[in-house]
Short mmCIF file of C-alpha atoms in Angstrom, two decimals:
data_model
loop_
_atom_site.label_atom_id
_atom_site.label_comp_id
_atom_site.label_asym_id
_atom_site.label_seq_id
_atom_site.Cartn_x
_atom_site.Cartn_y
_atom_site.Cartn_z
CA UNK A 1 0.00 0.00 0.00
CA UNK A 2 1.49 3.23 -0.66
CA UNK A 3 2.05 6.25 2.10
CA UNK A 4 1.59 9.81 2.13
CA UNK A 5 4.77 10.91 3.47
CA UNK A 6 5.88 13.81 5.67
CA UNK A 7 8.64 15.46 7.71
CA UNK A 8 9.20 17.54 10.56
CA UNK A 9 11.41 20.25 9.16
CA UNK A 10 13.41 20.99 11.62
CA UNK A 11 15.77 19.82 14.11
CA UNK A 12 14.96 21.19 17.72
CA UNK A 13 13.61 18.94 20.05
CA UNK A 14 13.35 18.43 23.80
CA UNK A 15 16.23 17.17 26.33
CA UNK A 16 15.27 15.09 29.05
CA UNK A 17 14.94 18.08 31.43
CA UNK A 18 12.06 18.97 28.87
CA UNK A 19 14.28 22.27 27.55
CA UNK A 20 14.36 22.60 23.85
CA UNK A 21 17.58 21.30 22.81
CA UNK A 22 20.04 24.03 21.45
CA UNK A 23 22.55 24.05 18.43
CA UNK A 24 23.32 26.12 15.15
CA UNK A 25 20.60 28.20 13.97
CA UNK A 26 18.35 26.94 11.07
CA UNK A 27 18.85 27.81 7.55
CA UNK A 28 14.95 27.96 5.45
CA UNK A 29 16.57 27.94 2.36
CA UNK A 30 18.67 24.86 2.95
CA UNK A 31 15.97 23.42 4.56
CA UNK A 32 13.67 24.33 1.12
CA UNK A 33 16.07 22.76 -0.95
CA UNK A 34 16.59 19.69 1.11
CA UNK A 35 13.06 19.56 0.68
CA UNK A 36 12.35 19.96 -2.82
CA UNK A 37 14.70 16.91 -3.28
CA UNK A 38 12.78 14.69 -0.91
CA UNK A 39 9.60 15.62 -2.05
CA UNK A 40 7.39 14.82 0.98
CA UNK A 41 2.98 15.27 0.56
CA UNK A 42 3.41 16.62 3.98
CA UNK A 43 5.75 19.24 5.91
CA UNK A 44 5.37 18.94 9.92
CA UNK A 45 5.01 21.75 12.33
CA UNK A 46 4.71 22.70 16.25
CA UNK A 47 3.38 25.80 18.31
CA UNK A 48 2.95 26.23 21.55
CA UNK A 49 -0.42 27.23 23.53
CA UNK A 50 -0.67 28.97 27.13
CA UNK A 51 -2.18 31.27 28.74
CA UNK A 52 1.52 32.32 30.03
CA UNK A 53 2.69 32.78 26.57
CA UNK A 54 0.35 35.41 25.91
CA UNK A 55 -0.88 32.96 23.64
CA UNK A 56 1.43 30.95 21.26
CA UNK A 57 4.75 30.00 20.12
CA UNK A 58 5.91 28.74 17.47
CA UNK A 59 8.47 25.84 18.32
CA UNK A 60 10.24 25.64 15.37
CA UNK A 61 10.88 29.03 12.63
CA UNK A 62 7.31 29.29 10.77
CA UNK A 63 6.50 25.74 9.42
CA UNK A 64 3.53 27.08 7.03
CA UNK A 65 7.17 28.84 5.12
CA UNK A 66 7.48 24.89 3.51
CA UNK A 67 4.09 24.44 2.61
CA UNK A 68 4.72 25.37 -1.47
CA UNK A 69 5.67 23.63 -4.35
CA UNK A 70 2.77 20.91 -3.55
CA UNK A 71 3.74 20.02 0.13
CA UNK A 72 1.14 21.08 2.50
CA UNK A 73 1.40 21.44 6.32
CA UNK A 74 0.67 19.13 9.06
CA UNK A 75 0.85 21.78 12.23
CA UNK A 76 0.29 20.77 15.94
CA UNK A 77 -0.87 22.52 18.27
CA UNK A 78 0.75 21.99 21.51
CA UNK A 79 -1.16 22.19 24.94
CA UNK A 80 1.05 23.45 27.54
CA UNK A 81 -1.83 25.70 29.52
CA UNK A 82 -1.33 25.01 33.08
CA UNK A 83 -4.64 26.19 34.13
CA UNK A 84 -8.38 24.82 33.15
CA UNK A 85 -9.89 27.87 31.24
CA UNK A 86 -9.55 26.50 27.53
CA UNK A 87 -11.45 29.67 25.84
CA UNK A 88 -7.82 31.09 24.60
CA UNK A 89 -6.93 27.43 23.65
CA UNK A 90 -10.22 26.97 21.84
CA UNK A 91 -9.66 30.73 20.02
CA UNK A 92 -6.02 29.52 19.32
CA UNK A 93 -6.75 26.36 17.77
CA UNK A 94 -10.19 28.65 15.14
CA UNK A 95 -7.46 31.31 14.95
CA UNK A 96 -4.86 28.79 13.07
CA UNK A 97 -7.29 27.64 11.00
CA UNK A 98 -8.15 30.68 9.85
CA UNK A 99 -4.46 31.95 9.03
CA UNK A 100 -3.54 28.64 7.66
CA UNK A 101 -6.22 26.87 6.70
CA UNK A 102 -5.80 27.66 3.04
CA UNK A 103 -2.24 25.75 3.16
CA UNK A 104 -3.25 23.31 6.15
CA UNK A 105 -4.02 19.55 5.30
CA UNK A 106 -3.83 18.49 8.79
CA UNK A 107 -4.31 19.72 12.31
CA UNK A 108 -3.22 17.89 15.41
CA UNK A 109 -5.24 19.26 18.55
CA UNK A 110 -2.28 18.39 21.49
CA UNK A 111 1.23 16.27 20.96
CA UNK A 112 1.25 13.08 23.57
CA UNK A 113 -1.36 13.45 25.43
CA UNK A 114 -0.86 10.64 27.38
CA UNK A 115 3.10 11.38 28.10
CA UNK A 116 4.20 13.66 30.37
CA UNK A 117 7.66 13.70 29.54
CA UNK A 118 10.11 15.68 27.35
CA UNK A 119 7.98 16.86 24.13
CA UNK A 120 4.36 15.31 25.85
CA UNK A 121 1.34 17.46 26.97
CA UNK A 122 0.64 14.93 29.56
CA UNK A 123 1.50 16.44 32.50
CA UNK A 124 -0.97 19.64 31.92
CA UNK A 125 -4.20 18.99 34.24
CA UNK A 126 -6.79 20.04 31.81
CA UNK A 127 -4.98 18.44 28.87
CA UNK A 128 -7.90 15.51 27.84
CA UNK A 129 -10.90 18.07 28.11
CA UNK A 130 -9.05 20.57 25.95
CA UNK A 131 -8.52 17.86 23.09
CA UNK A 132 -11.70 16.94 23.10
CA UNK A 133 -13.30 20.44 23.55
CA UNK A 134 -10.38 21.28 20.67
CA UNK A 135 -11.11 18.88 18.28
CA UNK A 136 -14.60 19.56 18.21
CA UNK A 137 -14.44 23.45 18.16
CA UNK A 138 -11.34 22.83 15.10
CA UNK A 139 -14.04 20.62 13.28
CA UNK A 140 -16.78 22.86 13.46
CA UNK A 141 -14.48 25.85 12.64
CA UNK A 142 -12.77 23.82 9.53
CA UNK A 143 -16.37 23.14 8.26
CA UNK A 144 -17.28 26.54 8.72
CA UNK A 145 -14.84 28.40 6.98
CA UNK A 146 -15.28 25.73 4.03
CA UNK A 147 -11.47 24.04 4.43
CA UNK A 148 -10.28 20.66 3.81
CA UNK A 149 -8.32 20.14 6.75
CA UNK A 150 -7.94 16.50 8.61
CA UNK A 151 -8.60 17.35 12.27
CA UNK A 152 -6.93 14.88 14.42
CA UNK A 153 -4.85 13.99 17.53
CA UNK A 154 -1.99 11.79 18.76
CA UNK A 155 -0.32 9.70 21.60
CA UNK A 156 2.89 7.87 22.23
CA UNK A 157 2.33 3.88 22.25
CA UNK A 158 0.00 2.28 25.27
CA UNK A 159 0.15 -0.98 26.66
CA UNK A 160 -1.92 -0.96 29.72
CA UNK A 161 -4.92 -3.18 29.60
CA UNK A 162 -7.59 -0.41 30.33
CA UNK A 163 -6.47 1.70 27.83
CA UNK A 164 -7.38 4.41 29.94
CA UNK A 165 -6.34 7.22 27.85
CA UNK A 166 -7.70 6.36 24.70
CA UNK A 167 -11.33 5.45 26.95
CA UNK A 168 -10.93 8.86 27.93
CA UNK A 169 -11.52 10.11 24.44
CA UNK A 170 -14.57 8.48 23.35
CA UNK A 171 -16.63 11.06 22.53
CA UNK A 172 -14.31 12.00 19.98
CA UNK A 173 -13.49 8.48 18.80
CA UNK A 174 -16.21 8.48 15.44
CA UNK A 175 -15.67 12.28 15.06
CA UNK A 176 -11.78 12.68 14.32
CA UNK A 177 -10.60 12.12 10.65
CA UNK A 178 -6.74 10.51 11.99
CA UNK A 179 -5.61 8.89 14.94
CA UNK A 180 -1.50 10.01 15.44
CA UNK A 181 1.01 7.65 16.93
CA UNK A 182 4.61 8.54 17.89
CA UNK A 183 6.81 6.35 18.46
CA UNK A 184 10.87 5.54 18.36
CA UNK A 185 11.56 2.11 18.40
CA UNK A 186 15.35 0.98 19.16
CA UNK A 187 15.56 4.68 20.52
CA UNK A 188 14.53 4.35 24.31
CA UNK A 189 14.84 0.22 24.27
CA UNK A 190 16.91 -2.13 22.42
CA UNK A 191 14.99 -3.83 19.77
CA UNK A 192 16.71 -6.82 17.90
CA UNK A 193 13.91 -6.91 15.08
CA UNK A 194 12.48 -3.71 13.74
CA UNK A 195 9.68 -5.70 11.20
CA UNK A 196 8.20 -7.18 14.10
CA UNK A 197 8.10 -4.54 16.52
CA UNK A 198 7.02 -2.11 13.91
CA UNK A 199 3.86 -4.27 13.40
CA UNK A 200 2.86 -5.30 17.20
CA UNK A 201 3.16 -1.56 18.47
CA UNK A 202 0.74 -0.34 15.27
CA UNK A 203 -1.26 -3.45 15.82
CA UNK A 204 -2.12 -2.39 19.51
CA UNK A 205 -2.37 0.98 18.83
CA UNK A 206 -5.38 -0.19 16.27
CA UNK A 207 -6.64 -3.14 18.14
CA UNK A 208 -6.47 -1.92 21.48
CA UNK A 209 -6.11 1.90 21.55
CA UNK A 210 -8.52 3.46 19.00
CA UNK A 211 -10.85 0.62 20.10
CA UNK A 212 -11.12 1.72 23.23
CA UNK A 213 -12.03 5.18 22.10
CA UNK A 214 -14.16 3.99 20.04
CA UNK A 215 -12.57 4.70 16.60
CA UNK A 216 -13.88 3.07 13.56
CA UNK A 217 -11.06 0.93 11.52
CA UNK A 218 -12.17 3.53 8.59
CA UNK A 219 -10.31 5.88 10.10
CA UNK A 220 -6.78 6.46 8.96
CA UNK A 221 -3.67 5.72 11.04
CA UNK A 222 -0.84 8.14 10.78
CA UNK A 223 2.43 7.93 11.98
CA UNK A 224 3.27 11.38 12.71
CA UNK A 225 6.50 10.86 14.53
CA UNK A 226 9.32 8.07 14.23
CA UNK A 227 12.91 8.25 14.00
CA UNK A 228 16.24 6.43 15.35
CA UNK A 229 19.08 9.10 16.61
CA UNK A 230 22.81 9.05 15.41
CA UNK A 231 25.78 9.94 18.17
CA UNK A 232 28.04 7.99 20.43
CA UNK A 233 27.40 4.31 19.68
CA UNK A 234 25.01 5.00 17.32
CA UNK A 235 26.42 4.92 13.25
CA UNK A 236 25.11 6.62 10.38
CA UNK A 237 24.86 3.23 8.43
CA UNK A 238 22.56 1.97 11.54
CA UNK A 239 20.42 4.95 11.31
CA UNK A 240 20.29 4.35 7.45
CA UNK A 241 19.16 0.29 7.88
CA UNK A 242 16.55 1.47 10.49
CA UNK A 243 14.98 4.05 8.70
CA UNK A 244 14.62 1.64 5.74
CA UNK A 245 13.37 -1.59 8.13
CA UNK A 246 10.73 0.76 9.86
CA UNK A 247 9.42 2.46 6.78
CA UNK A 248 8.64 -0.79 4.96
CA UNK A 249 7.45 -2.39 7.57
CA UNK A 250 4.97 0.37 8.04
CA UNK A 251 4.04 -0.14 4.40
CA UNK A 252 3.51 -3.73 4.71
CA UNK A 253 0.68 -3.18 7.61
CA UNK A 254 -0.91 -0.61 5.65
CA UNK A 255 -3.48 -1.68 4.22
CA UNK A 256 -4.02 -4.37 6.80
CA UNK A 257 -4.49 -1.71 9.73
CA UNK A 258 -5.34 1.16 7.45
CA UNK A 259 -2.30 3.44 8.18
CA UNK A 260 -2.51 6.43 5.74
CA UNK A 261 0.66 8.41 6.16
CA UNK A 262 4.51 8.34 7.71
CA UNK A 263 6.36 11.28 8.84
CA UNK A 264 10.01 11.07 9.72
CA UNK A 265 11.51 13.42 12.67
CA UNK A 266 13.52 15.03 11.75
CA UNK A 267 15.41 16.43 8.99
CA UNK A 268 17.64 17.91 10.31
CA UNK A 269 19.96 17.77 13.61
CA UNK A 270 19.67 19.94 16.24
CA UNK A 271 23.29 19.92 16.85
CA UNK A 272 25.70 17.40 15.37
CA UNK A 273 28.25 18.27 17.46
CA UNK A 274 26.22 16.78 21.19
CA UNK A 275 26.15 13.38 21.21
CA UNK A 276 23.56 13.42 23.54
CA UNK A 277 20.38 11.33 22.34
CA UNK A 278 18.30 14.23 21.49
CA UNK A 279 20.56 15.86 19.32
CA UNK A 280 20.91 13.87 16.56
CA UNK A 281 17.57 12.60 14.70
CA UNK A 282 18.27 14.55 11.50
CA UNK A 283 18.63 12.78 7.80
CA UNK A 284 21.43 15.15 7.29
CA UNK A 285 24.04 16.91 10.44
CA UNK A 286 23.48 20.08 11.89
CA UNK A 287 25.69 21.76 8.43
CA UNK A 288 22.63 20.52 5.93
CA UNK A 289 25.31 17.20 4.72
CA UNK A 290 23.29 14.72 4.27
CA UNK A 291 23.48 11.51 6.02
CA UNK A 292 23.42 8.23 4.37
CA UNK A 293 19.70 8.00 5.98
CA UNK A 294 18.54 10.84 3.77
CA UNK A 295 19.40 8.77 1.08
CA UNK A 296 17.32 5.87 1.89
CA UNK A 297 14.21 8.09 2.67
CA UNK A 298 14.52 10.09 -0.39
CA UNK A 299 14.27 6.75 -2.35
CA UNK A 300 11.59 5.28 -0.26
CA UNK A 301 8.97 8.50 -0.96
CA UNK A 302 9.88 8.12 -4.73
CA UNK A 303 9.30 4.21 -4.34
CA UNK A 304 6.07 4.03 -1.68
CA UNK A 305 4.14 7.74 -1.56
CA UNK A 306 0.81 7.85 -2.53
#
C-alpha cells in the first residue's frame, strides 16, 4: 500500500529536562532545498499554547514557510496551559485555521497526550478536556470556513490493559478524521527486530487503543513521529538500515491496519556536534550534509508515496 509521506522540518527537540535542545541556527533555504529533493505530501510543524505565553509560540521558525511547491502542512498545536480555562486554547486552535487553513491539510489538537515527559502534553491537568473540547471546536471551525483540513490527535504507544487514555476520548473516537502515533523504536529500548516490533506496536495501537475510544477501523492511522538518533554508539549506516526496516514495515501493515501516512523526525539535527540522544535525529548533520539516511528516505517517498 502506498504512504503519504511527511517530515518535521526541523531539528529542535526536547532534552530530558524537557528544555528545547540548542545548536546552530536553522537555515529555510537549505531546509527548502533539502526539501524539494525529498519531495514529501506533507511538511510537519509545532506551536505552543498557554495562557503564560500570551498565547502561542511557534516551536520551530514558521513551518507554514514549507508548505509550497505541492507540500502542504501538518501543524500541531501543543497544549502546555497550566490552568483549566480553555477559551484562549479553543480561540487559538479557530485562529490557526483561519491563518492557515488555506495551506493546512492536517491539524493535530495536542502532541502526547498521554506522556508527560520531554515533548508530551501529559503532564498539563486540563490536557484531555481541551482535546476533546479542541477537536470539536477545530471541526466545526474547519467546516465553517469551508477548508479541507484533517482534524486529528496523537499519543505515544500504550500498553496498559484499560487503555485508559484512549477510553478517555470516546466522545471524539467516530468524530476525528486521523488517529497520530509517535513512536521511536530501538531509541529508548533495544529492539533486535524492527519488522516485528514495527507491526505489534501499530497493531495495539489499532486493536487496542482506538478501540477503546471507540474509533472506527475507517479511520486512517498516521504515523506522525518516528525516527532512530545518530551519536556515540550509534552509526550513520545503523540509522540508514533502520529508517529503511521501519518504513517498509509500516508499508507492509498498511493496508491491513489502514495506516494512511509516515512522517520522519527530523530532517535535520539539532546539533551534530552533542552526542547526547536528542541531538541527533536529523537525515542530514546540523551543516545541511546529508546523512546516508537521507538517502534511503529520499528513495523510499519516490518508491512508496501515494
Amino acid at each position: 500500500m502506498t504512504l503519504e509521506f511527511g517530515i518535521y522540518a526541523g531539528g529542535l527537540g526536547a532534552d530530558p529536562d524537557g528544555d528545547i535542545t540548542a545548536g546552530p541556527p536553522e537555515d529555510a533555504g537549505r531546509t527548502s532545498e533539502l526539501l524539494d529533493e525529498l519531495s514529501p505530501a506533507l511538511v510537519r510543524g509545532y506551536v505552543h499554547y498557554s495562557d503564560a505565553l500570551g498565547g502561542h509560540m511557534e516551536a520551530a521558525p514558521a513551518p507554514w514557510q514549507y508548505a509550497v511547491r505541492g507540500r502542504r502542512l501538518d501543524l500541531v498545536a501543543c497544549f502546555r496551559e497550566p490552568g483549566d480555562d480553555l477559551s484562549g486554547w479553543l480561540e487559538h486552535l479557530r485562529g490557526l485555521l483561519r491563518t492557515h487553513g488555506e495551506c493546512l491539510a492536517t491539524l493535530q489538537v495536542g502532541e502526547e497526550a498521554n506522556h508527560d515527559g520531554p515533548g508530551g502534553d501529559g503532564g498539563f491537568p486540563a490536557v484531555r478536556r481541551a482535546i476533546v473540547e479542541g477537536v470539536l471546536a477545530a471541526r466545526a471551525e474547519a467546516d465553517r470556513l469551508g477548508l479541507d483540513v484533517r482534524i486529528g490527535c496523537n499519543s505515544t504507544p500504550v500498553f496498559d490493559p484499560e487503555q485508559d487514555f484512549w477510553a478517555s476520548l470516546r466522545e471524539i473516537g467516530p468524530v476525528i478524521d486521523y488517529a497520530g502515533l509517535d513512536f521511536f523504536p530501538g531509541v529508548f529500548r533495544p529492539v533486535t527486530d524492527f519488522p516485528v516490533a514495527v507491526e505489534g506496536v501499530l497493531r495495539v495501537f489499532r486493536e487496542r487503543s482506538l478501540a477503546a475510544a471507540g474509533v472506527p477501523s475507517s479511520t486512517p492511522i498516521h504515523v506522525t513521529e518516528n525516527g532512530w538518533a545518530t551519536g556515540a554508539g550509534r552509526t550513520y549506516e545503523r540509522q540508514a538500515e533502520v529508517v529503511g526496516q521501519v518504513v517498509r514495515a509500516v508499508a507492509a501493515n498498511a493496508a491491513e491496519l489502514n495506516v494512511a501516512a509516515y512522517e520522519h523526525f527530523a530532517l535535520r539535527d539539532a546539533d551534530s556536534g552533542n552526542d547526547s540522544l536528542m541531538s541527533q535525529f536529523g537525515l542530514v548533520r546540523s551543516d545541511y550534509t546529508p546523512k546516508p539516511a537521507f538517502g534511503v528516505f529520499r528513495d523510499l517517498v519516490a518508491q512508496l508515496q501515494r
